[in-house]
Amino acid sequence: MSWWVEKLSVAAICFAATNIDDIIVLIIFFGQTNQNFRPKHILIGQYLGFSMVIIASLPSFFGGLLIPKVWIGLLGFLPIAIGINHLLTAQNQEPDIKAVTTDFRHSQKTMLAQIFKAAAVTFANGGDNIGVYVPLFASSDLASLLTTLCVFMIGIAVWCYAAYLLTQKPAIARLLTSYGHKAMPFVLIGLGIYIIFESETYRLITHVF
Protein backbone atom coordinates (compact mmCIF):
# COMPACT_ATOMS: atom_id res chain seq x y z
CA MET A 1 0.00 0.00 0.00
CA SER A 2 1.44 3.42 -0.96
CA TRP A 3 1.96 6.17 1.60
CA TRP A 4 -0.83 8.31 0.14
CA VAL A 5 -3.36 5.50 0.04
CA GLU A 6 -2.57 4.54 3.63
CA LYS A 7 -2.81 8.06 5.04
CA LEU A 8 -5.92 9.00 3.06
CA SER A 9 -7.63 5.75 4.09
CA VAL A 10 -6.78 6.18 7.78
CA ALA A 11 -7.93 9.82 7.76
CA ALA A 12 -11.21 8.98 6.01
CA ILE A 13 -11.95 6.04 8.33
CA CYS A 14 -11.07 8.14 11.38
CA PHE A 15 -13.35 10.98 10.27
CA ALA A 16 -16.27 8.68 9.53
CA ALA A 17 -15.91 6.72 12.78
CA THR A 18 -15.70 9.80 14.99
CA ASN A 19 -18.55 11.65 13.30
CA ILE A 20 -21.33 9.07 13.22
CA ASP A 21 -23.01 10.99 16.05
CA ASP A 22 -22.51 14.23 14.20
CA ILE A 23 -24.33 13.05 11.08
CA ILE A 24 -27.33 12.24 13.29
CA VAL A 25 -27.27 15.82 14.57
CA LEU A 26 -26.95 17.11 11.01
CA ILE A 27 -29.90 15.04 9.84
CA ILE A 28 -32.02 16.54 12.62
CA PHE A 29 -30.75 20.06 11.83
CA PHE A 30 -31.50 19.79 8.10
CA GLY A 31 -34.92 18.44 8.96
CA GLN A 32 -35.67 21.66 10.85
CA THR A 33 -34.55 24.26 8.32
CA ASN A 34 -36.81 27.29 7.83
CA GLN A 35 -36.51 30.99 7.03
CA ASN A 36 -34.61 31.60 10.26
CA PHE A 37 -32.45 28.50 10.20
CA ARG A 38 -30.95 27.81 6.78
CA PRO A 39 -28.57 25.13 5.44
CA LYS A 40 -25.76 27.69 5.20
CA HIS A 41 -26.02 28.26 8.97
CA ILE A 42 -25.53 24.54 9.52
CA LEU A 43 -22.56 24.33 7.13
CA ILE A 44 -20.74 27.35 8.58
CA GLY A 45 -21.49 26.25 12.13
CA GLN A 46 -20.24 22.76 11.36
CA TYR A 47 -16.93 24.07 10.05
CA LEU A 48 -16.56 26.45 12.97
CA GLY A 49 -17.35 23.84 15.63
CA PHE A 50 -15.17 21.18 14.01
CA SER A 51 -12.29 23.65 13.69
CA MET A 52 -12.46 24.17 17.46
CA VAL A 53 -12.20 20.40 17.93
CA ILE A 54 -9.12 20.36 15.66
CA ILE A 55 -7.52 23.28 17.52
CA ALA A 56 -8.10 21.52 20.84
CA SER A 57 -6.35 18.41 19.45
CA LEU A 58 -3.41 20.10 17.68
CA PRO A 59 -1.08 20.60 20.68
CA SER A 60 -0.49 16.85 20.68
CA PHE A 61 1.20 17.16 17.27
CA PHE A 62 3.81 19.58 18.64
CA GLY A 63 4.31 17.34 21.66
CA GLY A 64 4.86 14.47 19.26
CA LEU A 65 7.82 16.34 17.76
CA LEU A 66 9.60 16.28 21.14
CA ILE A 67 8.65 12.84 22.44
CA PRO A 68 9.90 9.62 20.79
CA LYS A 69 7.29 8.17 18.45
CA VAL A 70 7.42 4.78 20.16
CA TRP A 71 6.14 6.40 23.37
CA ILE A 72 3.58 8.54 21.55
CA GLY A 73 2.05 5.32 20.28
CA LEU A 74 0.86 4.56 23.81
CA LEU A 75 -1.84 7.17 23.16
CA GLY A 76 -3.33 4.60 20.78
CA PHE A 77 -4.95 3.10 23.85
CA LEU A 78 -7.20 6.20 24.02
CA PRO A 79 -9.36 5.35 20.98
CA ILE A 80 -9.35 1.72 22.12
CA ALA A 81 -10.72 2.81 25.50
CA ILE A 82 -13.27 5.09 23.82
CA GLY A 83 -14.39 2.25 21.56
CA ILE A 84 -14.79 -0.11 24.52
CA ASN A 85 -16.70 2.60 26.40
CA HIS A 86 -19.06 2.97 23.42
CA LEU A 87 -19.64 -0.76 23.44
CA LEU A 88 -20.55 -0.64 27.13
CA THR A 89 -22.72 2.49 26.99
CA ALA A 90 -24.19 2.31 23.47
CA GLN A 91 -27.78 2.37 24.73
CA ASN A 92 -27.28 5.70 26.49
CA GLN A 93 -25.84 7.73 23.60
CA GLU A 94 -28.73 8.53 21.26
CA PRO A 95 -31.00 10.25 23.85
CA ASP A 96 -28.18 12.69 24.70
CA ILE A 97 -27.94 13.80 21.07
CA LYS A 98 -31.69 14.25 20.83
CA ALA A 99 -31.74 16.29 24.02
CA VAL A 100 -29.13 18.72 22.65
CA THR A 101 -30.87 19.18 19.31
CA THR A 102 -34.38 19.46 20.74
CA ASP A 103 -33.35 22.60 22.59
CA PHE A 104 -31.87 23.94 19.34
CA ARG A 105 -35.20 23.44 17.54
CA HIS A 106 -36.84 26.33 19.31
CA SER A 107 -34.12 28.85 18.57
CA GLN A 108 -35.36 31.86 16.55
CA LYS A 109 -32.27 34.03 16.80
CA THR A 110 -30.27 36.01 14.24
CA MET A 111 -28.03 34.40 11.61
CA LEU A 112 -24.91 34.81 13.78
CA ALA A 113 -26.64 33.26 16.78
CA GLN A 114 -27.80 30.32 14.65
CA ILE A 115 -24.28 29.71 13.36
CA PHE A 116 -22.78 29.80 16.84
CA LYS A 117 -25.46 27.50 18.18
CA ALA A 118 -24.71 24.97 15.44
CA ALA A 119 -21.00 25.35 16.16
CA ALA A 120 -21.54 24.88 19.90
CA VAL A 121 -23.50 21.66 19.37
CA THR A 122 -20.82 20.37 16.99
CA PHE A 123 -18.04 21.13 19.47
CA ALA A 124 -19.96 19.72 22.44
CA ASN A 125 -20.62 16.56 20.45
CA GLY A 126 -16.89 16.27 19.61
CA GLY A 127 -15.52 15.25 22.99
CA ASP A 128 -14.72 11.74 21.83
CA ASN A 129 -13.24 13.15 18.63
CA ILE A 130 -10.54 14.92 20.63
CA GLY A 131 -9.68 11.70 22.43
CA VAL A 132 -9.11 10.02 19.06
CA TYR A 133 -7.43 12.92 17.23
CA VAL A 134 -4.85 13.52 19.98
CA PRO A 135 -3.00 10.21 19.46
CA LEU A 136 -3.49 10.38 15.68
CA PHE A 137 -1.97 13.87 15.45
CA ALA A 138 0.78 13.08 17.96
CA SER A 139 1.94 10.11 15.89
CA SER A 140 1.91 12.10 12.61
CA ASP A 141 4.60 13.99 10.78
CA LEU A 142 3.79 17.31 9.09
CA ALA A 143 2.85 15.74 5.74
CA SER A 144 0.55 13.20 7.42
CA LEU A 145 -1.08 15.90 9.54
CA LEU A 146 -1.79 18.17 6.56
CA THR A 147 -3.18 15.23 4.59
CA THR A 148 -5.43 14.28 7.50
CA LEU A 149 -6.69 17.85 7.97
CA CYS A 150 -7.48 18.18 4.25
CA VAL A 151 -9.48 14.93 4.36
CA PHE A 152 -11.32 16.17 7.47
CA MET A 153 -12.23 19.50 5.85
CA ILE A 154 -13.52 17.77 2.73
CA GLY A 155 -15.29 15.25 4.96
CA ILE A 156 -17.33 17.99 6.63
CA ALA A 157 -18.76 19.12 3.29
CA VAL A 158 -19.49 15.52 2.29
CA TRP A 159 -21.11 14.87 5.69
CA CYS A 160 -23.36 17.92 5.40
CA TYR A 161 -24.41 17.04 1.87
CA ALA A 162 -25.07 13.41 2.82
CA ALA A 163 -27.13 14.49 5.84
CA TYR A 164 -29.16 16.84 3.65
CA LEU A 165 -29.90 14.02 1.18
CA LEU A 166 -30.75 11.63 4.02
CA THR A 167 -33.44 14.00 5.29
CA GLN A 168 -35.23 13.11 2.05
CA LYS A 169 -34.84 9.37 2.80
CA PRO A 170 -35.83 8.80 6.47
CA ALA A 171 -35.67 5.00 6.20
CA ILE A 172 -32.07 5.11 4.96
CA ALA A 173 -31.16 7.64 7.67
CA ARG A 174 -32.49 5.32 10.40
CA LEU A 175 -30.61 2.38 8.91
CA LEU A 176 -27.35 4.32 8.70
CA THR A 177 -27.51 5.65 12.25
CA SER A 178 -28.44 2.24 13.65
CA TYR A 179 -25.65 0.28 11.97
CA GLY A 180 -23.20 3.18 12.23
CA HIS A 181 -23.42 3.16 16.02
CA LYS A 182 -22.86 -0.59 16.08
CA ALA A 183 -19.77 -0.43 13.87
CA MET A 184 -18.18 2.71 15.36
CA PRO A 185 -16.66 1.10 18.52
CA PHE A 186 -14.91 -1.58 16.48
CA VAL A 187 -13.51 1.00 14.05
CA LEU A 188 -12.15 3.08 16.95
CA ILE A 189 -10.53 0.02 18.50
CA GLY A 190 -8.99 -0.83 15.12
CA LEU A 191 -7.70 2.74 14.77
CA GLY A 192 -6.05 2.52 18.19
CA ILE A 193 -4.36 -0.74 17.23
CA TYR A 194 -3.16 0.89 13.98
CA ILE A 195 -1.58 3.78 15.94
CA ILE A 196 0.17 1.36 18.30
CA PHE A 197 1.61 -0.70 15.46
CA GLU A 198 2.39 2.24 13.16
CA SER A 199 4.40 3.82 16.00
CA GLU A 200 6.03 0.45 16.78
CA THR A 201 4.86 0.84 20.37
CA TYR A 202 4.21 -2.89 20.45
CA ARG A 203 8.00 -3.22 20.89
CA LEU A 204 7.69 -1.57 24.33
CA ILE A 205 4.83 -3.85 25.29
CA THR A 206 6.59 -7.03 24.14
CA HIS A 207 9.79 -5.90 25.88
CA VAL A 208 7.96 -5.51 29.21
CA PHE A 209 6.41 -8.96 28.97
Tab-separated table of C-alpha atoms in Angstrom:
chain	number	residue	atom	x	y	z
A	1	MET	CA	0.000	0.000	0.000
A	2	SER	CA	1.440	3.425	-0.961
A	3	TRP	CA	1.959	6.168	1.604
A	4	TRP	CA	-0.832	8.310	0.143
A	5	VAL	CA	-3.358	5.496	0.044
A	6	GLU	CA	-2.569	4.536	3.628
A	7	LYS	CA	-2.811	8.063	5.036
A	8	LEU	CA	-5.922	8.996	3.061
A	9	SER	CA	-7.633	5.753	4.094
A	10	VAL	CA	-6.777	6.176	7.777
A	11	ALA	CA	-7.929	9.818	7.757
A	12	ALA	CA	-11.213	8.976	6.013
A	13	ILE	CA	-11.955	6.042	8.333
A	14	CYS	CA	-11.067	8.136	11.379
A	15	PHE	CA	-13.353	10.980	10.274
A	16	ALA	CA	-16.267	8.675	9.533
A	17	ALA	CA	-15.912	6.718	12.783
A	18	THR	CA	-15.697	9.803	14.993
A	19	ASN	CA	-18.554	11.650	13.297
A	20	ILE	CA	-21.334	9.071	13.219
A	21	ASP	CA	-23.012	10.986	16.049
A	22	ASP	CA	-22.512	14.231	14.199
A	23	ILE	CA	-24.325	13.053	11.085
A	24	ILE	CA	-27.325	12.243	13.292
A	25	VAL	CA	-27.275	15.816	14.570
A	26	LEU	CA	-26.950	17.111	11.013
A	27	ILE	CA	-29.902	15.039	9.840
A	28	ILE	CA	-32.018	16.540	12.622
A	29	PHE	CA	-30.747	20.060	11.826
A	30	PHE	CA	-31.496	19.795	8.104
A	31	GLY	CA	-34.921	18.439	8.961
A	32	GLN	CA	-35.666	21.665	10.853
A	33	THR	CA	-34.546	24.265	8.322
A	34	ASN	CA	-36.815	27.288	7.825
A	35	GLN	CA	-36.508	30.987	7.030
A	36	ASN	CA	-34.611	31.604	10.265
A	37	PHE	CA	-32.447	28.496	10.196
A	38	ARG	CA	-30.954	27.813	6.778
A	39	PRO	CA	-28.572	25.127	5.445
A	40	LYS	CA	-25.759	27.690	5.205
A	41	HIS	CA	-26.017	28.258	8.972
A	42	ILE	CA	-25.525	24.537	9.520
A	43	LEU	CA	-22.564	24.333	7.126
A	44	ILE	CA	-20.744	27.351	8.577
A	45	GLY	CA	-21.486	26.254	12.131
A	46	GLN	CA	-20.243	22.757	11.363
A	47	TYR	CA	-16.925	24.071	10.055
A	48	LEU	CA	-16.558	26.455	12.969
A	49	GLY	CA	-17.347	23.841	15.626
A	50	PHE	CA	-15.171	21.179	14.012
A	51	SER	CA	-12.286	23.649	13.694
A	52	MET	CA	-12.461	24.173	17.460
A	53	VAL	CA	-12.202	20.399	17.934
A	54	ILE	CA	-9.122	20.365	15.665
A	55	ILE	CA	-7.520	23.285	17.518
A	56	ALA	CA	-8.098	21.519	20.839
A	57	SER	CA	-6.345	18.414	19.451
A	58	LEU	CA	-3.405	20.098	17.677
A	59	PRO	CA	-1.079	20.604	20.681
A	60	SER	CA	-0.494	16.853	20.684
A	61	PHE	CA	1.196	17.159	17.267
A	62	PHE	CA	3.805	19.577	18.640
A	63	GLY	CA	4.312	17.340	21.655
A	64	GLY	CA	4.863	14.470	19.263
A	65	LEU	CA	7.822	16.342	17.756
A	66	LEU	CA	9.601	16.280	21.135
A	67	ILE	CA	8.652	12.839	22.440
A	68	PRO	CA	9.904	9.623	20.791
A	69	LYS	CA	7.289	8.172	18.449
A	70	VAL	CA	7.417	4.785	20.157
A	71	TRP	CA	6.141	6.404	23.375
A	72	ILE	CA	3.583	8.543	21.549
A	73	GLY	CA	2.049	5.321	20.281
A	74	LEU	CA	0.857	4.561	23.807
A	75	LEU	CA	-1.842	7.171	23.158
A	76	GLY	CA	-3.330	4.604	20.783
A	77	PHE	CA	-4.954	3.097	23.847
A	78	LEU	CA	-7.201	6.198	24.023
A	79	PRO	CA	-9.365	5.349	20.983
A	80	ILE	CA	-9.346	1.719	22.121
A	81	ALA	CA	-10.723	2.812	25.505
A	82	ILE	CA	-13.272	5.095	23.823
A	83	GLY	CA	-14.389	2.245	21.565
A	84	ILE	CA	-14.794	-0.110	24.523
A	85	ASN	CA	-16.704	2.599	26.399
A	86	HIS	CA	-19.064	2.966	23.420
A	87	LEU	CA	-19.644	-0.764	23.444
A	88	LEU	CA	-20.545	-0.643	27.132
A	89	THR	CA	-22.717	2.489	26.991
A	90	ALA	CA	-24.191	2.308	23.474
A	91	GLN	CA	-27.781	2.375	24.725
A	92	ASN	CA	-27.279	5.700	26.487
A	93	GLN	CA	-25.842	7.730	23.598
A	94	GLU	CA	-28.728	8.531	21.262
A	95	PRO	CA	-31.002	10.250	23.853
A	96	ASP	CA	-28.184	12.694	24.698
A	97	ILE	CA	-27.940	13.799	21.070
A	98	LYS	CA	-31.689	14.251	20.827
A	99	ALA	CA	-31.737	16.294	24.019
A	100	VAL	CA	-29.134	18.717	22.649
A	101	THR	CA	-30.871	19.182	19.311
A	102	THR	CA	-34.385	19.461	20.739
A	103	ASP	CA	-33.348	22.600	22.591
A	104	PHE	CA	-31.871	23.938	19.342
A	105	ARG	CA	-35.196	23.439	17.538
A	106	HIS	CA	-36.842	26.328	19.310
A	107	SER	CA	-34.123	28.848	18.566
A	108	GLN	CA	-35.358	31.856	16.552
A	109	LYS	CA	-32.265	34.034	16.799
A	110	THR	CA	-30.269	36.009	14.240
A	111	MET	CA	-28.035	34.398	11.613
A	112	LEU	CA	-24.913	34.813	13.785
A	113	ALA	CA	-26.644	33.263	16.777
A	114	GLN	CA	-27.804	30.322	14.653
A	115	ILE	CA	-24.280	29.705	13.365
A	116	PHE	CA	-22.781	29.797	16.839
A	117	LYS	CA	-25.457	27.502	18.178
A	118	ALA	CA	-24.713	24.969	15.439
A	119	ALA	CA	-21.000	25.345	16.160
A	120	ALA	CA	-21.543	24.875	19.898
A	121	VAL	CA	-23.501	21.655	19.370
A	122	THR	CA	-20.817	20.373	16.987
A	123	PHE	CA	-18.041	21.133	19.468
A	124	ALA	CA	-19.961	19.720	22.437
A	125	ASN	CA	-20.617	16.558	20.451
A	126	GLY	CA	-16.893	16.267	19.610
A	127	GLY	CA	-15.524	15.247	22.993
A	128	ASP	CA	-14.717	11.742	21.833
A	129	ASN	CA	-13.239	13.150	18.632
A	130	ILE	CA	-10.539	14.916	20.627
A	131	GLY	CA	-9.679	11.700	22.433
A	132	VAL	CA	-9.115	10.016	19.055
A	133	TYR	CA	-7.428	12.916	17.227
A	134	VAL	CA	-4.848	13.523	19.985
A	135	PRO	CA	-3.002	10.210	19.460
A	136	LEU	CA	-3.491	10.383	15.680
A	137	PHE	CA	-1.966	13.872	15.452
A	138	ALA	CA	0.779	13.082	17.957
A	139	SER	CA	1.941	10.113	15.886
A	140	SER	CA	1.914	12.103	12.613
A	141	ASP	CA	4.604	13.995	10.778
A	142	LEU	CA	3.786	17.308	9.086
A	143	ALA	CA	2.848	15.740	5.736
A	144	SER	CA	0.552	13.199	7.421
A	145	LEU	CA	-1.080	15.904	9.538
A	146	LEU	CA	-1.790	18.173	6.563
A	147	THR	CA	-3.177	15.230	4.589
A	148	THR	CA	-5.432	14.283	7.495
A	149	LEU	CA	-6.685	17.848	7.973
A	150	CYS	CA	-7.482	18.176	4.253
A	151	VAL	CA	-9.476	14.933	4.363
A	152	PHE	CA	-11.315	16.166	7.471
A	153	MET	CA	-12.232	19.499	5.851
A	154	ILE	CA	-13.521	17.766	2.730
A	155	GLY	CA	-15.295	15.246	4.956
A	156	ILE	CA	-17.331	17.990	6.627
A	157	ALA	CA	-18.760	19.116	3.289
A	158	VAL	CA	-19.488	15.519	2.292
A	159	TRP	CA	-21.106	14.865	5.693
A	160	CYS	CA	-23.363	17.918	5.403
A	161	TYR	CA	-24.413	17.038	1.866
A	162	ALA	CA	-25.066	13.410	2.821
A	163	ALA	CA	-27.127	14.486	5.843
A	164	TYR	CA	-29.157	16.841	3.647
A	165	LEU	CA	-29.901	14.024	1.185
A	166	LEU	CA	-30.750	11.626	4.019
A	167	THR	CA	-33.443	13.997	5.291
A	168	GLN	CA	-35.229	13.108	2.055
A	169	LYS	CA	-34.836	9.369	2.799
A	170	PRO	CA	-35.832	8.803	6.467
A	171	ALA	CA	-35.675	5.005	6.195
A	172	ILE	CA	-32.068	5.106	4.962
A	173	ALA	CA	-31.156	7.639	7.668
A	174	ARG	CA	-32.488	5.320	10.399
A	175	LEU	CA	-30.614	2.376	8.906
A	176	LEU	CA	-27.349	4.324	8.703
A	177	THR	CA	-27.513	5.655	12.247
A	178	SER	CA	-28.445	2.243	13.647
A	179	TYR	CA	-25.653	0.278	11.966
A	180	GLY	CA	-23.201	3.184	12.233
A	181	HIS	CA	-23.423	3.157	16.022
A	182	LYS	CA	-22.858	-0.585	16.084
A	183	ALA	CA	-19.774	-0.426	13.866
A	184	MET	CA	-18.179	2.705	15.363
A	185	PRO	CA	-16.662	1.101	18.522
A	186	PHE	CA	-14.908	-1.578	16.484
A	187	VAL	CA	-13.512	1.000	14.046
A	188	LEU	CA	-12.153	3.082	16.945
A	189	ILE	CA	-10.530	0.020	18.497
A	190	GLY	CA	-8.994	-0.829	15.116
A	191	LEU	CA	-7.700	2.736	14.768
A	192	GLY	CA	-6.048	2.523	18.188
A	193	ILE	CA	-4.357	-0.739	17.232
A	194	TYR	CA	-3.160	0.889	13.982
A	195	ILE	CA	-1.583	3.785	15.935
A	196	ILE	CA	0.169	1.364	18.302
A	197	PHE	CA	1.612	-0.700	15.459
A	198	GLU	CA	2.388	2.244	13.162
A	199	SER	CA	4.399	3.825	16.001
A	200	GLU	CA	6.031	0.449	16.780
A	201	THR	CA	4.855	0.836	20.367
A	202	TYR	CA	4.214	-2.886	20.451
A	203	ARG	CA	7.996	-3.217	20.894
A	204	LEU	CA	7.688	-1.575	24.328
A	205	ILE	CA	4.829	-3.855	25.292
A	206	THR	CA	6.589	-7.033	24.144
A	207	HIS	CA	9.787	-5.896	25.880
A	208	VAL	CA	7.955	-5.510	29.212
A	209	PHE	CA	6.414	-8.957	28.973
